mmCIF file of C-alpha atoms and ligand atoms in Angstrom:
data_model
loop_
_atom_site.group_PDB
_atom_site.id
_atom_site.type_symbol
_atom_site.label_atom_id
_atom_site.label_comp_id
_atom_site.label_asym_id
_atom_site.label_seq_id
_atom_site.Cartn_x
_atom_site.Cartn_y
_atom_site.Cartn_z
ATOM 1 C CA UNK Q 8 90.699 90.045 96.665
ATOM 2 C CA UNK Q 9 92.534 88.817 93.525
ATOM 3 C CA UNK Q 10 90.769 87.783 90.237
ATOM 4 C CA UNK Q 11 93.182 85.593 88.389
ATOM 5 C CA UNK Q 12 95.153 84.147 91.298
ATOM 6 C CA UNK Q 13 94.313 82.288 94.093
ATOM 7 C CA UNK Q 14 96.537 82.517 97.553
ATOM 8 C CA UNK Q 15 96.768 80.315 100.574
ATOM 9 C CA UNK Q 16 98.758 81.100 103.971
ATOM 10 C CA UNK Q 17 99.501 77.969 105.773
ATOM 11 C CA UNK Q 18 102.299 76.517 108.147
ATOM 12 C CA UNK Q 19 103.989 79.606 106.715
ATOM 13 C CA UNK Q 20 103.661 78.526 102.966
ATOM 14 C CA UNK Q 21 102.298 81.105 100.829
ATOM 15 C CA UNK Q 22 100.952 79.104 97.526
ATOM 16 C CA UNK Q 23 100.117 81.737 94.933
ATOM 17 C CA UNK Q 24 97.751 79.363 92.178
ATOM 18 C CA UNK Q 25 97.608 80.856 88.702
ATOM 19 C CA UNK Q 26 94.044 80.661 87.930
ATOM 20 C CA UNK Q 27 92.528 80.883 84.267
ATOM 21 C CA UNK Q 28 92.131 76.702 83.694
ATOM 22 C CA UNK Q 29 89.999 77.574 80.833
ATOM 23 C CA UNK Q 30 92.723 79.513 79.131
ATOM 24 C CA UNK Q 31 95.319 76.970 80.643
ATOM 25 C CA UNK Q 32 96.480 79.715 82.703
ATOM 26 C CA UNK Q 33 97.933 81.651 80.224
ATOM 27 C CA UNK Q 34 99.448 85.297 81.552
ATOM 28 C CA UNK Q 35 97.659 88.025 80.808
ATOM 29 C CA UNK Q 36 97.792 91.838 82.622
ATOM 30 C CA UNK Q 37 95.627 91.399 85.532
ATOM 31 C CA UNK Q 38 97.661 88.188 86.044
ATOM 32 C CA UNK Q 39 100.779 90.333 85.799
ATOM 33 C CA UNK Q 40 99.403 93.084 88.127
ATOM 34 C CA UNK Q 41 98.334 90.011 90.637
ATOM 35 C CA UNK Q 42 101.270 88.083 91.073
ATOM 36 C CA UNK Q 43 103.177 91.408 91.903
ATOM 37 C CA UNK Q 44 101.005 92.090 94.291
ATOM 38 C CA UNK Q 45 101.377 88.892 96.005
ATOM 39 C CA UNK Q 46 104.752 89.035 95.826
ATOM 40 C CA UNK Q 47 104.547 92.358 97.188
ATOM 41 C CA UNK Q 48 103.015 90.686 99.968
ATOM 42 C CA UNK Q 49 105.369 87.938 100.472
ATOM 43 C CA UNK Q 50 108.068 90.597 100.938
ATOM 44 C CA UNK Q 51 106.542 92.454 103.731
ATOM 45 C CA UNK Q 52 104.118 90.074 105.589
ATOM 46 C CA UNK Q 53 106.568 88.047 108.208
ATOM 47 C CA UNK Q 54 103.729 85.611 108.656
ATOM 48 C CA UNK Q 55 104.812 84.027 105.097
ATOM 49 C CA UNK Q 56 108.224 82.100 105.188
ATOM 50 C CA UNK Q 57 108.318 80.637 101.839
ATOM 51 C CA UNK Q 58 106.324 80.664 98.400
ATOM 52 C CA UNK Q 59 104.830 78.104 96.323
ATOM 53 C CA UNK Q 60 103.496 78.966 92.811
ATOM 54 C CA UNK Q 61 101.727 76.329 90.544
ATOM 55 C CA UNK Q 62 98.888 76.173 88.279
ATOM 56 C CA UNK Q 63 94.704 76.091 88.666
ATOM 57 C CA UNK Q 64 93.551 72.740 86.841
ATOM 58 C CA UNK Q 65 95.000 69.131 85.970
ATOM 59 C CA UNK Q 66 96.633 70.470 82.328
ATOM 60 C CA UNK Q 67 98.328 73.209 82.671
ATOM 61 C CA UNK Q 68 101.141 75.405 84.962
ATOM 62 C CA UNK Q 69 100.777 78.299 82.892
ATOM 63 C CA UNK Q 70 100.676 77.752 79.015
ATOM 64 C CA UNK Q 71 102.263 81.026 78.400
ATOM 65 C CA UNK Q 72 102.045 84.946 77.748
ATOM 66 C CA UNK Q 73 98.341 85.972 76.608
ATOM 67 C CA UNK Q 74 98.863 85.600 72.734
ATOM 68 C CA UNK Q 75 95.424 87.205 72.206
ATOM 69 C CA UNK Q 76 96.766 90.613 73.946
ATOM 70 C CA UNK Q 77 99.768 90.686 71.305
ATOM 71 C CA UNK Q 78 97.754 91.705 68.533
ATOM 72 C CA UNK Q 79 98.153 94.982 67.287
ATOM 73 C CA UNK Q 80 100.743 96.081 69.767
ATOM 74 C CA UNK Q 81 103.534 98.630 68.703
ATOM 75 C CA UNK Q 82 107.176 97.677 69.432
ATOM 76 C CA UNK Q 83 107.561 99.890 72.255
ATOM 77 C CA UNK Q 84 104.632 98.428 73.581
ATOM 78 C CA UNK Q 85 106.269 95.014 73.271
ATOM 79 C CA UNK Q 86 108.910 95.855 75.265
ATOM 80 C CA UNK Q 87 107.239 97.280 77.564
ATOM 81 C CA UNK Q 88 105.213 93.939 78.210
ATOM 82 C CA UNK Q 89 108.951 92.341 78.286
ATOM 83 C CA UNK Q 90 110.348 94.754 80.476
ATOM 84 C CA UNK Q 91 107.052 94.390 83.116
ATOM 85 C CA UNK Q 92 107.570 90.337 82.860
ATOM 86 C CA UNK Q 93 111.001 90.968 83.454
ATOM 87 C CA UNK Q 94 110.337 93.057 86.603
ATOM 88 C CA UNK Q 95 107.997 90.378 87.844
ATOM 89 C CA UNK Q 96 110.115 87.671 87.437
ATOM 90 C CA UNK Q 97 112.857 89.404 89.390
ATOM 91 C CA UNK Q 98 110.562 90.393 91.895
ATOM 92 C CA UNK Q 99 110.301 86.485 92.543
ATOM 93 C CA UNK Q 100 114.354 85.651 91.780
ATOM 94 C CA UNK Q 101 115.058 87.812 94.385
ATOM 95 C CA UNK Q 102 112.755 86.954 97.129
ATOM 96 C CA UNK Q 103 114.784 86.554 100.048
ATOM 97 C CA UNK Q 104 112.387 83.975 101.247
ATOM 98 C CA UNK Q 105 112.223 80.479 99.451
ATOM 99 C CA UNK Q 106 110.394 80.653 95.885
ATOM 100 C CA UNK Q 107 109.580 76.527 94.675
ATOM 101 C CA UNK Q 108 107.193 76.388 91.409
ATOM 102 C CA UNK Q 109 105.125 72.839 91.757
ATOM 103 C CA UNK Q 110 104.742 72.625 88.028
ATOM 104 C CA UNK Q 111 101.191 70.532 87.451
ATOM 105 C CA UNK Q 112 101.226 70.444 83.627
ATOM 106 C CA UNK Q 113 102.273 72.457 80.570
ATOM 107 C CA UNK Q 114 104.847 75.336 81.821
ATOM 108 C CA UNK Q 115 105.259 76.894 77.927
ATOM 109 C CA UNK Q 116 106.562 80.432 77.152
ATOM 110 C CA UNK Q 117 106.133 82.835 80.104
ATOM 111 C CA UNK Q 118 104.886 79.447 81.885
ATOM 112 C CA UNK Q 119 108.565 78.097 81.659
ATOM 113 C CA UNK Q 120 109.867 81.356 82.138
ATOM 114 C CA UNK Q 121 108.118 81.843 85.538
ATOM 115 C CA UNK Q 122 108.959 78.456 86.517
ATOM 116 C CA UNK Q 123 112.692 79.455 86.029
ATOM 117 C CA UNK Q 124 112.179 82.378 87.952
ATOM 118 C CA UNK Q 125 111.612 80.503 90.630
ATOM 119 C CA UNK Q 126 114.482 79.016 92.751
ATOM 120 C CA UNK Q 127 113.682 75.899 91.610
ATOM 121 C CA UNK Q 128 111.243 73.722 90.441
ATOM 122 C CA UNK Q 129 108.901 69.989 91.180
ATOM 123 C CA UNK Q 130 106.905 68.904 88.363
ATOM 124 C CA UNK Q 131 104.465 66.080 87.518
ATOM 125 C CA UNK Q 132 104.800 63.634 85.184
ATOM 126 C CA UNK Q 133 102.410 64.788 82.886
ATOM 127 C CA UNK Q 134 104.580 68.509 82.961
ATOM 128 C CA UNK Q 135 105.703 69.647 79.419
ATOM 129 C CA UNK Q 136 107.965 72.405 79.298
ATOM 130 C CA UNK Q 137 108.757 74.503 76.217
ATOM 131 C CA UNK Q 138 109.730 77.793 74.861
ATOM 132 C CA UNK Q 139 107.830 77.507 71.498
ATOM 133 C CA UNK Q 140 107.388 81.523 70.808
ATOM 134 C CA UNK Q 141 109.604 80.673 67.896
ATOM 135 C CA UNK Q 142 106.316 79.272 66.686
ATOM 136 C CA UNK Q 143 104.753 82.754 66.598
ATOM 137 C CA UNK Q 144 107.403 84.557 64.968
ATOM 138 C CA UNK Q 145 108.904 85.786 68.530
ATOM 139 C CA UNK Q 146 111.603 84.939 71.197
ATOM 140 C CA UNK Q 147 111.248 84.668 74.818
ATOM 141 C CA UNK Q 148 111.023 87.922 76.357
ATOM 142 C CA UNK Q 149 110.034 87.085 80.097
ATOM 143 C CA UNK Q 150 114.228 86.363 81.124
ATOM 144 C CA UNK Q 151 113.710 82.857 79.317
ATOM 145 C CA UNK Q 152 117.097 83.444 76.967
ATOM 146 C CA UNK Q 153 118.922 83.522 79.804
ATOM 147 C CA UNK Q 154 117.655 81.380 82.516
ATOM 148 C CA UNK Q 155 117.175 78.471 80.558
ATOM 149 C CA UNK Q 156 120.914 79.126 78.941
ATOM 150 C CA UNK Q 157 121.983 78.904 83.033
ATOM 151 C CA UNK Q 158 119.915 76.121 83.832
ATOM 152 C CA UNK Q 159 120.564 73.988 80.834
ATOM 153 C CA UNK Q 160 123.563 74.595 78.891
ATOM 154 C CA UNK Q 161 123.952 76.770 75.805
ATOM 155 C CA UNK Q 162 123.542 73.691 73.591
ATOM 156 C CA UNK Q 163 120.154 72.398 74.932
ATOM 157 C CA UNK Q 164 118.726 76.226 75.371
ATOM 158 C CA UNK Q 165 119.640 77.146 71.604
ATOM 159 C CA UNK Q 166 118.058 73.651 70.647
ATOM 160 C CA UNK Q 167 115.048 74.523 72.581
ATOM 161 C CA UNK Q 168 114.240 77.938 71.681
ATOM 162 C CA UNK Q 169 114.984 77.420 68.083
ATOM 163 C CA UNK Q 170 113.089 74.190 67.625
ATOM 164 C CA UNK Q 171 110.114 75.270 70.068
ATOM 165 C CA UNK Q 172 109.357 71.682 71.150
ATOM 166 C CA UNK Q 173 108.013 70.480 74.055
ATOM 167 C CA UNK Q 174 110.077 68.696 77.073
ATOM 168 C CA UNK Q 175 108.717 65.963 78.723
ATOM 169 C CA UNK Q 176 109.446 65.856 82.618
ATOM 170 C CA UNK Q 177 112.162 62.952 82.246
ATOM 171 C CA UNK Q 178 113.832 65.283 79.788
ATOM 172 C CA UNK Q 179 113.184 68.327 82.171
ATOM 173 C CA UNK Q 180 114.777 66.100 85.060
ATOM 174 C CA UNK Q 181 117.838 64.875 83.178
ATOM 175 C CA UNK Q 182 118.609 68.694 81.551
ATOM 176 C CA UNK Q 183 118.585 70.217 84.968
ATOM 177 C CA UNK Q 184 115.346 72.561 84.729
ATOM 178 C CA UNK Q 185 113.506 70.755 87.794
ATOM 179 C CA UNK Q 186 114.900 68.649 91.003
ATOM 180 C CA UNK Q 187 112.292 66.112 90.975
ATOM 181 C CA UNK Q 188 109.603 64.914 89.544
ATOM 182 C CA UNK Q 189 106.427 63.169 91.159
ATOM 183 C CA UNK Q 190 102.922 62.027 90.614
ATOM 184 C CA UNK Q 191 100.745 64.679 90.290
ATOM 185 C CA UNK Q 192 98.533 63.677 92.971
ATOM 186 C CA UNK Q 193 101.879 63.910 95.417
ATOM 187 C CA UNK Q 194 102.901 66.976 93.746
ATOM 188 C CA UNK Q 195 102.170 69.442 96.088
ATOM 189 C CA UNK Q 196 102.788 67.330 99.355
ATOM 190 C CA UNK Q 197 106.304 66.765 98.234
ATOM 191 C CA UNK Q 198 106.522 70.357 97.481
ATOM 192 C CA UNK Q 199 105.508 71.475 100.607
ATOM 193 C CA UNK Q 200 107.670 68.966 102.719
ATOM 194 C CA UNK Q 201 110.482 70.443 100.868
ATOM 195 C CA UNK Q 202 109.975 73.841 101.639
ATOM 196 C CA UNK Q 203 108.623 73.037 105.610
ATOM 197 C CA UNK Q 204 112.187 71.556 105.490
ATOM 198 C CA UNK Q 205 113.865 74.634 104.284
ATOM 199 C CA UNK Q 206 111.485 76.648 106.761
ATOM 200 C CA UNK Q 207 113.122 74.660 109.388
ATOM 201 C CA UNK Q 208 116.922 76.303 108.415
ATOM 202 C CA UNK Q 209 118.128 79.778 109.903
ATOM 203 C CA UNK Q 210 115.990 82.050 107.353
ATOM 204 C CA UNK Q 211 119.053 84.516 107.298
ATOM 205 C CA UNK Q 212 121.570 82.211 106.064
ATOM 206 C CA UNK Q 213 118.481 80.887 103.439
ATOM 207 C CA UNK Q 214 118.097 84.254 102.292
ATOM 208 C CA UNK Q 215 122.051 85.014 101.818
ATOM 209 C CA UNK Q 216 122.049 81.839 99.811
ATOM 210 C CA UNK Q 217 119.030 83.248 97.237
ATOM 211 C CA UNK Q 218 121.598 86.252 97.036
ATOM 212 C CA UNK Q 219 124.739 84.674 96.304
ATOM 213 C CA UNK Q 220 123.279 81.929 94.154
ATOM 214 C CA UNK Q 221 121.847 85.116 92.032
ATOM 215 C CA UNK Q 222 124.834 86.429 91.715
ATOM 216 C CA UNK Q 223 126.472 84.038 90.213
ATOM 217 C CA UNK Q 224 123.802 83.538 87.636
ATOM 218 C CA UNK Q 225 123.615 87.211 86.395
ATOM 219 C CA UNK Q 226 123.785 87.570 83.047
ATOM 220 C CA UNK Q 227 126.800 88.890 81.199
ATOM 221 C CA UNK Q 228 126.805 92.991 79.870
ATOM 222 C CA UNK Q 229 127.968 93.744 76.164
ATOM 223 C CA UNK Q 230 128.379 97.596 75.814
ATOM 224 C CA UNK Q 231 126.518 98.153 79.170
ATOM 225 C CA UNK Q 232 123.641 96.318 78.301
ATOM 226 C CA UNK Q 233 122.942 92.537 79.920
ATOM 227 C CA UNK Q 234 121.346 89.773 78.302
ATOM 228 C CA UNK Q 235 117.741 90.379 80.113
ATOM 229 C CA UNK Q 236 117.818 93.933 78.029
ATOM 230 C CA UNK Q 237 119.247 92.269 74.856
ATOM 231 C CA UNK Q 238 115.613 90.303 75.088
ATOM 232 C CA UNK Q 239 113.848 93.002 75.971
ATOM 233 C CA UNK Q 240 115.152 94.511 72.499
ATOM 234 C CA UNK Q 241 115.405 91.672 70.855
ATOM 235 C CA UNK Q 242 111.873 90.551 71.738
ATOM 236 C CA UNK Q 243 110.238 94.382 70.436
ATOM 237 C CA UNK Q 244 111.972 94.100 67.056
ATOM 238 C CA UNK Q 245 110.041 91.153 66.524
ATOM 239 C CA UNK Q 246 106.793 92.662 66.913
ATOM 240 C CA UNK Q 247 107.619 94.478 63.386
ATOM 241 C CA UNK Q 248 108.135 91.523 61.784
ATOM 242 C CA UNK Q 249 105.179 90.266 59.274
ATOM 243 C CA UNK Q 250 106.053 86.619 60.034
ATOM 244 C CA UNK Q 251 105.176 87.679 63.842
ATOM 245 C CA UNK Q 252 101.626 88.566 62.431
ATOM 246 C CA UNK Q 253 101.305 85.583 60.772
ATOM 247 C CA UNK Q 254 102.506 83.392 63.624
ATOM 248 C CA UNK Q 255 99.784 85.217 66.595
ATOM 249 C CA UNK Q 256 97.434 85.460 63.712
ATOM 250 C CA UNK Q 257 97.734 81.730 62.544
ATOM 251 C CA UNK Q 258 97.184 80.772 66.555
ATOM 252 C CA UNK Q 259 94.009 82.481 67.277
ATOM 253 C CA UNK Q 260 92.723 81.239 64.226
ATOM 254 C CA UNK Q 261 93.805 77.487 65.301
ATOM 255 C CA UNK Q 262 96.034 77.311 61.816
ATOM 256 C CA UNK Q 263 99.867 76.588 61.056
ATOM 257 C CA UNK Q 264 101.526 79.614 60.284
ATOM 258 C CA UNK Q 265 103.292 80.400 57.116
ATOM 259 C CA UNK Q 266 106.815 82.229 57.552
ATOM 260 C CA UNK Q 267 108.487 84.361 55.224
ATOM 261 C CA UNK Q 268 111.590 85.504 56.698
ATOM 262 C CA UNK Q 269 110.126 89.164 56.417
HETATM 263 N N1 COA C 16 97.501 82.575 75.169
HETATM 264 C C1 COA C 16 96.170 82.719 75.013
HETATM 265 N N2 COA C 16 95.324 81.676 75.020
HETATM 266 C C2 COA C 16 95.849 80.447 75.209
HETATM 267 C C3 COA C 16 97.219 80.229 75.363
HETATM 268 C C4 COA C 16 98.071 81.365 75.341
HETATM 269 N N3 COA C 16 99.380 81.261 75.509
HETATM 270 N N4 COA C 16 97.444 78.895 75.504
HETATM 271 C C5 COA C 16 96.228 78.312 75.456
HETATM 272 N N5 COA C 16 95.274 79.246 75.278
HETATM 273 C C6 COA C 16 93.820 79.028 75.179
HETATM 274 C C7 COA C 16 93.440 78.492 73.806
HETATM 275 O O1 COA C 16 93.311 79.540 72.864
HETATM 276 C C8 COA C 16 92.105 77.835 74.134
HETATM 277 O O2 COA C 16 91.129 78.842 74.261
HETATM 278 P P1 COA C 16 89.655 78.621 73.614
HETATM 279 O O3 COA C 16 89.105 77.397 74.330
HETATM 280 O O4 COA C 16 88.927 79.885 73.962
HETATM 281 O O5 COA C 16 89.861 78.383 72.141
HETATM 282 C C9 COA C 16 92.327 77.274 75.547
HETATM 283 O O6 COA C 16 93.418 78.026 76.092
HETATM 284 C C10 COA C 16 92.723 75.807 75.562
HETATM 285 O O7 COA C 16 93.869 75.636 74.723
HETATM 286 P P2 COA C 16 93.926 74.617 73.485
HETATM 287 O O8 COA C 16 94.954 75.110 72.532
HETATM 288 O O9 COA C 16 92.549 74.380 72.949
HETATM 289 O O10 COA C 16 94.427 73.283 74.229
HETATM 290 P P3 COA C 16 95.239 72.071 73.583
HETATM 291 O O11 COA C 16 95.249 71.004 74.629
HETATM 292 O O12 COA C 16 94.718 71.749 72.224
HETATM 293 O O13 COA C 16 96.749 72.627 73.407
HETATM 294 C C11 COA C 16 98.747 73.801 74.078
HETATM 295 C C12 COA C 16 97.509 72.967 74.512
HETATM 296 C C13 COA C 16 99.428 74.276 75.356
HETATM 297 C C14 COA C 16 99.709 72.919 73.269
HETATM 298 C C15 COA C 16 98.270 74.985 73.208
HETATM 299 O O14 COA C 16 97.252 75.664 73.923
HETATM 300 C C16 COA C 16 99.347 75.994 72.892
HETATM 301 O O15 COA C 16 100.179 75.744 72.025
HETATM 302 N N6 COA C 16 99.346 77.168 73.579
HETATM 303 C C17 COA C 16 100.240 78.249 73.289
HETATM 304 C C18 COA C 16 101.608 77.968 73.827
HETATM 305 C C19 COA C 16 102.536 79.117 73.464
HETATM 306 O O16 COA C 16 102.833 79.367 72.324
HETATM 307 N N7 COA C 16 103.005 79.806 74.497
HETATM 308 C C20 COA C 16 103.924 80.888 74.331
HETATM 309 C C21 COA C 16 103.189 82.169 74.220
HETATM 310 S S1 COA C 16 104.321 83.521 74.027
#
């Protein structure tokens, strides 16, 4: 049924797999369009009592947005990719029913910001996490500006985001942004014995948990607006940018970039 993700039903454990290995998973429109659907799915099929997401292949979770749709894109269009990744993203924050990403490799850019979407995360101890679309020219636009700020601290998320470098899973594990890390051949067991183990608990009082644990993580409004549109914003005006030309550009064609501040 789906062409870019794979899903599983079983023992009530829905496990959506991202599924481009060759382009290390990397989120493109039809992966978009897929994952809501399956979400859509997890909302109304009782049969599913809890969600898994991880990644097709040994390397990666999901190494980010597709930078090879980016080119050529108007800033409305930008933030209209934000505001759908966005949508997507809170589709799976506010699941009522248990969301766990199983993190089997590099979780960069949208990668990390799906992961964070999720009520929490495993990884392996290969993972690498990262926001490195400072690298490009760009910022996160997929909620990562503010979930990683939650899950981290304001000092560690700046540092991140405006260095772009890659977090190894002991770093992950000691910052906060995942409970536990594992082999990655036990990944998915432990995974799945942690959410049979929330399955077990009244699903009501689960699901009023999700809700109240959201609330308290909302992001603050300035003049109406909250942080999530700030991105979405913030992430468009980018797209004008020359240095964001040079930094998409410079990554297709396997090169450093060259910024100019213009
Ligand atoms: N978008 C589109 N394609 C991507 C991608 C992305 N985010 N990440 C990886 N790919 C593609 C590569 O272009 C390559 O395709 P090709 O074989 O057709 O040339 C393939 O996936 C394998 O990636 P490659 O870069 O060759 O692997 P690597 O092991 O040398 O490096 C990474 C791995 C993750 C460090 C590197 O792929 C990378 O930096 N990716 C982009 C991360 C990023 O900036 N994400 C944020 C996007 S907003």
């Amino acid at each position: 049924m789906f062409q870019t993700i794979l899903t599983d039903l079983n023992d009530g454990i829905f496990t959506i797999t991202i599924n481009r290995p060759d382009k290390l998973n990397a989120l493109n429109k039809d992966v978009f369009n897929e994952l809501d659907a399956a979400m859509e799915e997890v909302y109304t099929n009782t049969a599913i009592q809890s969600v898994l997401i991880t990644g097709a292949g040994p390397k990666a979770f999901v190494a980010g947005a597709d930078i090879s749709e980016f080119a050529g894109i108007t800033k409305e269009a930008a933030m209209a990719l934000a505001q759908r990744g966005q949508n997507v993203y809170f589709k799976i924050e506010n699941c009522k029913k248990p969301v766990m990403a199983a993190v089997n490799g590099f979780a960069l850019g949208g990668g990390c910001e799906l992961a964070m979407a999720c009520h929490f995360r495993f990884c392996s101890d290969n993972a690498r996490f990262g926001q490195p679309e400072v690298n490009l020219g760009l910022i996160p636009g997929y909620g990562g500006t503010q979930r990683l700020t939650q899950l981290v601290g304001k000092g560690r998320s700046m540092e991140y985001q405006m260095t772009g470098r890659l977090i190894d899973a002991k770093e992950a594990w000691q910052a906060g942004l995942v409970n536990q890390v594992c082999t990655a051949e036990e990944l998915i067991t432990k995974a799945k014995e942690t959410l049979l183990l929330i399955q077990a608990k009244a699903p009501i009082a689960v699901g009023k948990i999700i809700e109240c644990v959201n609330v308290a993580t909302i992001s603050a409004y300035t003049n109406g607006k909250s942080g999530y549109d700030k991105e979405v914003e913030s992430f468009g005006d980018c797209f004008i940018t020359e240095d964001m030309l040079e930094g998409t550009t410079a990554f297709m064609e396997k090169r450093k970039p060259v910024f100019k501040g213009k």
